[in-house]
GROMACS .gro file of C-alpha atoms in nm:
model
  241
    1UNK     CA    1   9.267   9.918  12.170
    2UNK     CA    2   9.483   9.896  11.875
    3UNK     CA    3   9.399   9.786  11.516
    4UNK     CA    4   9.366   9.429  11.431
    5UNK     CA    5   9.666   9.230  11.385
    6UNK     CA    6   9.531   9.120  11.013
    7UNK     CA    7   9.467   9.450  10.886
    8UNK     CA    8   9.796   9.561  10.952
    9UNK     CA    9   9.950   9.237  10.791
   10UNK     CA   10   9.737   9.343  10.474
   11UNK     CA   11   9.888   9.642  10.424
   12UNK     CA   12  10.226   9.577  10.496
   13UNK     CA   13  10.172   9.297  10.266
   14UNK     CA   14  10.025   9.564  10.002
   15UNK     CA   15  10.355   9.833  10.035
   16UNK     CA   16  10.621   9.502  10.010
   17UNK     CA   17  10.485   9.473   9.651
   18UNK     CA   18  10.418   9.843   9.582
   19UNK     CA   19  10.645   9.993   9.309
   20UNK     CA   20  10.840  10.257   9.460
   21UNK     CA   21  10.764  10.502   9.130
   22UNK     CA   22  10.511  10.789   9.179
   23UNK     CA   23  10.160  10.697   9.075
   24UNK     CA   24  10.209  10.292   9.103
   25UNK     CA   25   9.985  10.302   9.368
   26UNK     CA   26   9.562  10.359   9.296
   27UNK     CA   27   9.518  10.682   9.528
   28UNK     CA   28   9.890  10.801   9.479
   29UNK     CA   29   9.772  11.104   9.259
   30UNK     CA   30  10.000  11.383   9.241
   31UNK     CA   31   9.937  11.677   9.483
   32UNK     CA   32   9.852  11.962   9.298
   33UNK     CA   33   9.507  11.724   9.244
   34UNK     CA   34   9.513  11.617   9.630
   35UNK     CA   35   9.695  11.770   9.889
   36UNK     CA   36   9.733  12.153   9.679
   37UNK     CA   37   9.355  12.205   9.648
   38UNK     CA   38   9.257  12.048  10.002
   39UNK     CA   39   9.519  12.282  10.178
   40UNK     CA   40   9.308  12.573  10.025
   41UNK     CA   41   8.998  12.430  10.214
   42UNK     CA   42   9.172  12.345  10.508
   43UNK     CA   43   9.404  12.651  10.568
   44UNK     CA   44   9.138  12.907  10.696
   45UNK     CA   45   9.030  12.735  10.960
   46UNK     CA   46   9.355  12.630  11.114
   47UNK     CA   47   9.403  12.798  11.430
   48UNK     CA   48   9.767  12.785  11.479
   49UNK     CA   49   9.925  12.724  11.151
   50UNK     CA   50  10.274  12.717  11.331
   51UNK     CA   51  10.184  12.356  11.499
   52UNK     CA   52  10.332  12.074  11.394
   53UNK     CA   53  10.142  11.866  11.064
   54UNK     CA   54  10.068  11.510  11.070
   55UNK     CA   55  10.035  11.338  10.760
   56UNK     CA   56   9.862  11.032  10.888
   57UNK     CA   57   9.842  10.737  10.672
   58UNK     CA   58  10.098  10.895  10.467
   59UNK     CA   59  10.191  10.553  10.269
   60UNK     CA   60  10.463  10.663  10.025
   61UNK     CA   61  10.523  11.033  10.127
   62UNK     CA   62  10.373  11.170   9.801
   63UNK     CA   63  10.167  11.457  10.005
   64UNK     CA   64  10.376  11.443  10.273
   65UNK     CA   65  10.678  11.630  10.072
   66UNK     CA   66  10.410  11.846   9.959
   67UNK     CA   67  10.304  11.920  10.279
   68UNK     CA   68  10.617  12.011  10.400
   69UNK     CA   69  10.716  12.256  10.164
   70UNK     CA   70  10.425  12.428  10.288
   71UNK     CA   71  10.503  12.381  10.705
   72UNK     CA   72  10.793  12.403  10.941
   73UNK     CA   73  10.717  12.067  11.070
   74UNK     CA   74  10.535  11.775  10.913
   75UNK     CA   75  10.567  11.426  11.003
   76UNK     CA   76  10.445  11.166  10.804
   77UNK     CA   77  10.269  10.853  11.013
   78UNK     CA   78  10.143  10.468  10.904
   79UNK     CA   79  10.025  10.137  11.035
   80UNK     CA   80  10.294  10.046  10.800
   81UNK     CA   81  10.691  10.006  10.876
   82UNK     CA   82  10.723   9.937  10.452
   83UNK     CA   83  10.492  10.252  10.360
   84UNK     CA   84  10.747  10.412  10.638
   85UNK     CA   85  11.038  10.272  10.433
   86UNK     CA   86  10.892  10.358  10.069
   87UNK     CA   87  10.867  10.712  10.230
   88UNK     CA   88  11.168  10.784  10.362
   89UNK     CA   89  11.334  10.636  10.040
   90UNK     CA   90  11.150  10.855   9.820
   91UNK     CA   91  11.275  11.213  10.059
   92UNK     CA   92  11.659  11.152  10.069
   93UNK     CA   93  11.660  11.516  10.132
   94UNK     CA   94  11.469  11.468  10.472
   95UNK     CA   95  11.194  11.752  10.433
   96UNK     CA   96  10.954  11.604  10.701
   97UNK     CA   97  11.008  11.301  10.941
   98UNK     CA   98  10.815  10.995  10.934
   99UNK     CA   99  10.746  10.738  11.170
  100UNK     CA  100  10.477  10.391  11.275
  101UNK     CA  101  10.176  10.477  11.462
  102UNK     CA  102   9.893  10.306  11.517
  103UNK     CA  103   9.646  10.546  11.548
  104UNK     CA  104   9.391  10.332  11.696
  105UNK     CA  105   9.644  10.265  11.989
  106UNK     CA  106   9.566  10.537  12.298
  107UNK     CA  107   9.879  10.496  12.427
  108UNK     CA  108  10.077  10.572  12.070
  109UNK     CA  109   9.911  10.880  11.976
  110UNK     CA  110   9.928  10.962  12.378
  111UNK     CA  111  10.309  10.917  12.349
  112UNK     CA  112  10.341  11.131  12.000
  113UNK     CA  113  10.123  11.448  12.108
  114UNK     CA  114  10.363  11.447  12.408
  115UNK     CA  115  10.651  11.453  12.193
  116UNK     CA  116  10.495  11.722  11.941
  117UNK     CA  117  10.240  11.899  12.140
  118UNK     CA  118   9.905  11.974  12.016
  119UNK     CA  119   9.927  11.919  11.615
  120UNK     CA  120   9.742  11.963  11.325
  121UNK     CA  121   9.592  11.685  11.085
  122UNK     CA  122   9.572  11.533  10.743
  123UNK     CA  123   9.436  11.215  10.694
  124UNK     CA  124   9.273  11.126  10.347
  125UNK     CA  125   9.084  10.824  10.274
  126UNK     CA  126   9.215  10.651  10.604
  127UNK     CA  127   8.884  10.518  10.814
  128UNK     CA  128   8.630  10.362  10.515
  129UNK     CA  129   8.968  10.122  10.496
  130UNK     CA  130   8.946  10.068  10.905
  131UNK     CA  131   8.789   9.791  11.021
  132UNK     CA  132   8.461   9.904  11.181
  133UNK     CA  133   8.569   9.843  11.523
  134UNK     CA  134   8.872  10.015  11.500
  135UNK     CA  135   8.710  10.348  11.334
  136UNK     CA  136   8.569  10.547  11.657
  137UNK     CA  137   8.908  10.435  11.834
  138UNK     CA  138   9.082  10.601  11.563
  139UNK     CA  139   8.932  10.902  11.481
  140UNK     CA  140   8.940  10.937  11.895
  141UNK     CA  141   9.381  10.864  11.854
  142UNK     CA  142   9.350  11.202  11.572
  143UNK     CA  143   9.137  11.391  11.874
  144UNK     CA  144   9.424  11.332  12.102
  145UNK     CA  145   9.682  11.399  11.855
  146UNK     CA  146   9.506  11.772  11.774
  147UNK     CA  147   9.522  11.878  12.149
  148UNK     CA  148   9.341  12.204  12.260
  149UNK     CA  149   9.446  12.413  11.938
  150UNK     CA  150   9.504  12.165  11.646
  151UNK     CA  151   9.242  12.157  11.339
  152UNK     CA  152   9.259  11.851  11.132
  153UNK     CA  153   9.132  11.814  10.740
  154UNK     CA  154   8.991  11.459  10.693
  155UNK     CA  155   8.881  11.300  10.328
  156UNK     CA  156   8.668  10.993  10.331
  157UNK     CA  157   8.483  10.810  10.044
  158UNK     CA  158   8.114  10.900  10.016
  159UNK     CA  159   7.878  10.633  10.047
  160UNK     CA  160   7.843  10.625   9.654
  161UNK     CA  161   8.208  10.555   9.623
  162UNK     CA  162   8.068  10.196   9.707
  163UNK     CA  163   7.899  10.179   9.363
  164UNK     CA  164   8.148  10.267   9.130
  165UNK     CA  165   8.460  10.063   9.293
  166UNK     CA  166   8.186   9.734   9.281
  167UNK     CA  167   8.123   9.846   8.893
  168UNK     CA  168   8.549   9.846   8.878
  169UNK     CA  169   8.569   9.510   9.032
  170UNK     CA  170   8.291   9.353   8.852
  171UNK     CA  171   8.425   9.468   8.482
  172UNK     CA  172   8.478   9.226   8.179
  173UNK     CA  173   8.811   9.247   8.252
  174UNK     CA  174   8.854   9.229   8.630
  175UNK     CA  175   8.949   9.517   8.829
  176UNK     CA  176   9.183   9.799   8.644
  177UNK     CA  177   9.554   9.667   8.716
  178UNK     CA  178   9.615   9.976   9.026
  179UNK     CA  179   9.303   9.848   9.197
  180UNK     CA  180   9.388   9.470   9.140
  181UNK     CA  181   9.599   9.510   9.481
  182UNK     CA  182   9.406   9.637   9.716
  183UNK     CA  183   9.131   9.395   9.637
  184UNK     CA  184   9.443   9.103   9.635
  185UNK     CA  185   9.519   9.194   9.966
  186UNK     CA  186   9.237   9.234  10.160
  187UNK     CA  187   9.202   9.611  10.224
  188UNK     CA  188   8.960   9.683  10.010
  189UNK     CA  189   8.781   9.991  10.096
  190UNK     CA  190   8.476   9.900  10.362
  191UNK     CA  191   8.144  10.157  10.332
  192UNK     CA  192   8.099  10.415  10.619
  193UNK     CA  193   7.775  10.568  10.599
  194UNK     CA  194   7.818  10.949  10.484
  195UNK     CA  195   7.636  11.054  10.835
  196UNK     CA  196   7.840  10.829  11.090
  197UNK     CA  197   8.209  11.010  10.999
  198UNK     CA  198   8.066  11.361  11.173
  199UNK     CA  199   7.901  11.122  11.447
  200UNK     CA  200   8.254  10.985  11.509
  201UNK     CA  201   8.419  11.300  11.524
  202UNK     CA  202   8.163  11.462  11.763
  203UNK     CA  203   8.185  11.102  11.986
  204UNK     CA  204   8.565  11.185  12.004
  205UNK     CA  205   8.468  11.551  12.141
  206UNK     CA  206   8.537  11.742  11.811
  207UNK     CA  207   8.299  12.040  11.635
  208UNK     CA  208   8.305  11.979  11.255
  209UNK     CA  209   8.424  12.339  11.166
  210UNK     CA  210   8.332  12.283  10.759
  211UNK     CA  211   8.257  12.017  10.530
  212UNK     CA  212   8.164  11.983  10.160
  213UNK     CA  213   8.221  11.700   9.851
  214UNK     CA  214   8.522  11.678   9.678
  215UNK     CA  215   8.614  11.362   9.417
  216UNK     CA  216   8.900  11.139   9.549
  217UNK     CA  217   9.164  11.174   9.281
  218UNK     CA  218   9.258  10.825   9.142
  219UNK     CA  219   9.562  10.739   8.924
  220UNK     CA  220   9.406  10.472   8.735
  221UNK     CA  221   9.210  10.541   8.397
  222UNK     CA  222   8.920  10.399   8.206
  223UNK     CA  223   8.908  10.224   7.926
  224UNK     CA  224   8.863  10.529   7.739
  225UNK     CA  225   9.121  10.718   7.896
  226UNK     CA  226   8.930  10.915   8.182
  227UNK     CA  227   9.067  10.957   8.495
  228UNK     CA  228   8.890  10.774   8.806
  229UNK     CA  229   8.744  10.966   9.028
  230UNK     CA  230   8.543  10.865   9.345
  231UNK     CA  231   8.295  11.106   9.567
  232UNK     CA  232   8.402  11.176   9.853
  233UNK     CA  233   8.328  11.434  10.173
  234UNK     CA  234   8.586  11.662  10.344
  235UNK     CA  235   8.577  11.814  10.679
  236UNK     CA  236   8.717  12.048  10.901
  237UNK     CA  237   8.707  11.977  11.256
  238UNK     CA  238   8.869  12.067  11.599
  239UNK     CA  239   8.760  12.136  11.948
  240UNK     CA  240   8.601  12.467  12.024
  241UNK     CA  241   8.573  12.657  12.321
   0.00000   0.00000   0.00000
């Protein structure tokens, strides 16, 4: 099973019209508020920090380069080929790799970990924006892709996320001008329930290690000048034993 042929014409449609600047896009919030505080969740429970990282769903490469400053291998993966294209034009300098996958697809993420080896995982805000079909498939692609020893650190939208992006859409003045996209092209984020993403990971054959709430940094602002945030869960998982 792979993902559905229209949601991966909505978001190649979506990175065509992306600007290629930092922060153009809604979730593209710079690391030190993403990627720099989840590694210091995620890093004590990784059980072989020397595997390769996969960014996947990496769009533009923003935590990807952050990532690999921090690891000897990333590689940054997406549905995408013009998220692939925004990425690897914004790291001239090559610090990590990046490549298509389609993570739903058994036989892609079968090919990768035999190319890489057992890995370890970040994926933020990746499955509410799967269609529902495609979510156990994918989060069973990431269990293939982690192997025996890999860990991976996976951000989703809480349930109540659902709320406050409606309230965004809904405003006076239409959604704010970052959001206006997503909503234009169809991805706009679908609700998991808060207990099905552990369900899925556990279906795929994976312990959830850790888990807590975290907001899901935003680059868009209020009216008023505050920064959007949206809740969100994070877990650790992996298999054990």
């Amino acid at each position: 099973m792979s993902v559905t042929s229209r949601y991966r014409e909505a978001w190649e449609g979506f990175w065509r019209e992306a600007p290629e600047e930092q922060g153009a896009v809604f979730w593209d919030a710079e690391p030190a508020l993403t990627a720099g505080v989840h590694l210091t969740l995620f890093e004590p429970h990784l059980a072989a920090r020397d595997l390769p990282l996969v960014d996947l769903g990496c769009g533009n490469g923003t935590q990807t380069r952050f990532l690999a400053d921090r690891f000897p291998h990333v590689v940054g993966t997406d549905l995408s080929a013009a998220a692939i294209e925004h990425a690897r034009h914004a790291d001239p300098a090559g610090q990590a790799t990046y490549r298509l996958l389609d993570a739903a697809g058994k036989s892609e993420t079968q090919a990768l970990h035999a190319e890489l080896g057992d890995a370890n995982l970040y994926m933020r805000g990746v499955l509410h924006q799967a269609e529902p079909d495609d979510r156990q498939p994918l989060v069973d692609g990431l269990a293939t892709l982690l192997g025996e020893r890999g860990r991976v650190f996976l951000v989703e939208l809480a349930e109540a996320a659902g709320l406050v992006l409606r309230g965004l859409a809904q405003g006076a003045d239409g959604p704010p001008a970052k959001l206006a996209p997503v909503f234009r092209h169809g991805i706009a984020p679908g609700e998991v329930a808060d207990a099905a993403v552990p369900e899925y990971l556990r279906a795929a054959g994976l312990t959830v290690l850790a888990s807590g709430e975290l907001p899901l940094v935003t680059t868009e602002y209020t009216a008023d000048g505050s920064r959007i945030e949206l809740p969100s869960k994070w877990l650790v998982a992996g298999r054990i034993g």
